[in-house]
Amino acid sequence: FLTDDIEETAEHEFVHAVSMCVDVSNPRWLWESVATYVANEFIDPNEINYLKNSNYPTIAELNGDFNYGNFKIYDVGYLLSEFIIHKWGRKKYLELIKSSGDLQKVFNITNTDFETEWANFVNDKYFKK
């Protein structure tokens, strides 16, 4: 008998296994965003204090090493994928995965502009009443 957490973890890891067939070199932020989104591991931004304080992590920060306690990608991964699909659609989302997360090539946007637009999306959708 499996608990929901075990099932979620298995689904998350299965997504990684399938994603490796597409492109093993995806950056951590995208790799985990895809897995959390497909496994439906949504965390309400209202429960994430640093987002409530408008302290959004950068792509560079989300690519940080697990060994240094950098786990924010698991908090916000779903939100990143949600934003990408909302703004550019599923076809471009898949193109981003195939391009190893090359935001400039796929969306013609810098990391900084992507981060700003993502923060605006989350603020507008989840924090504005």
mmCIF file of N, CA and C in Angstrom, residues 28 76 94:
data_model
loop_
_atom_site.group_PDB
_atom_site.id
_atom_site.type_symbol
_atom_site.label_atom_id
_atom_site.label_comp_id
_atom_site.label_asym_id
_atom_site.label_seq_id
_atom_site.Cartn_x
_atom_site.Cartn_y
_atom_site.Cartn_z
ATOM 1 N N ARG A 28 19.309 22.305 -13.954
ATOM 2 C CA ARG A 28 18.547 21.838 -12.792
ATOM 3 C C ARG A 28 17.204 22.544 -12.657
ATOM 4 N N VAL A 76 9.220 26.167 -6.056
ATOM 5 C CA VAL A 76 8.754 27.024 -7.151
ATOM 6 C C VAL A 76 8.754 26.363 -8.522
ATOM 7 N N LEU A 94 7.948 22.370 -24.665
ATOM 8 C CA LEU A 94 8.695 21.199 -25.141
ATOM 9 C C LEU A 94 9.952 21.618 -25.894
#
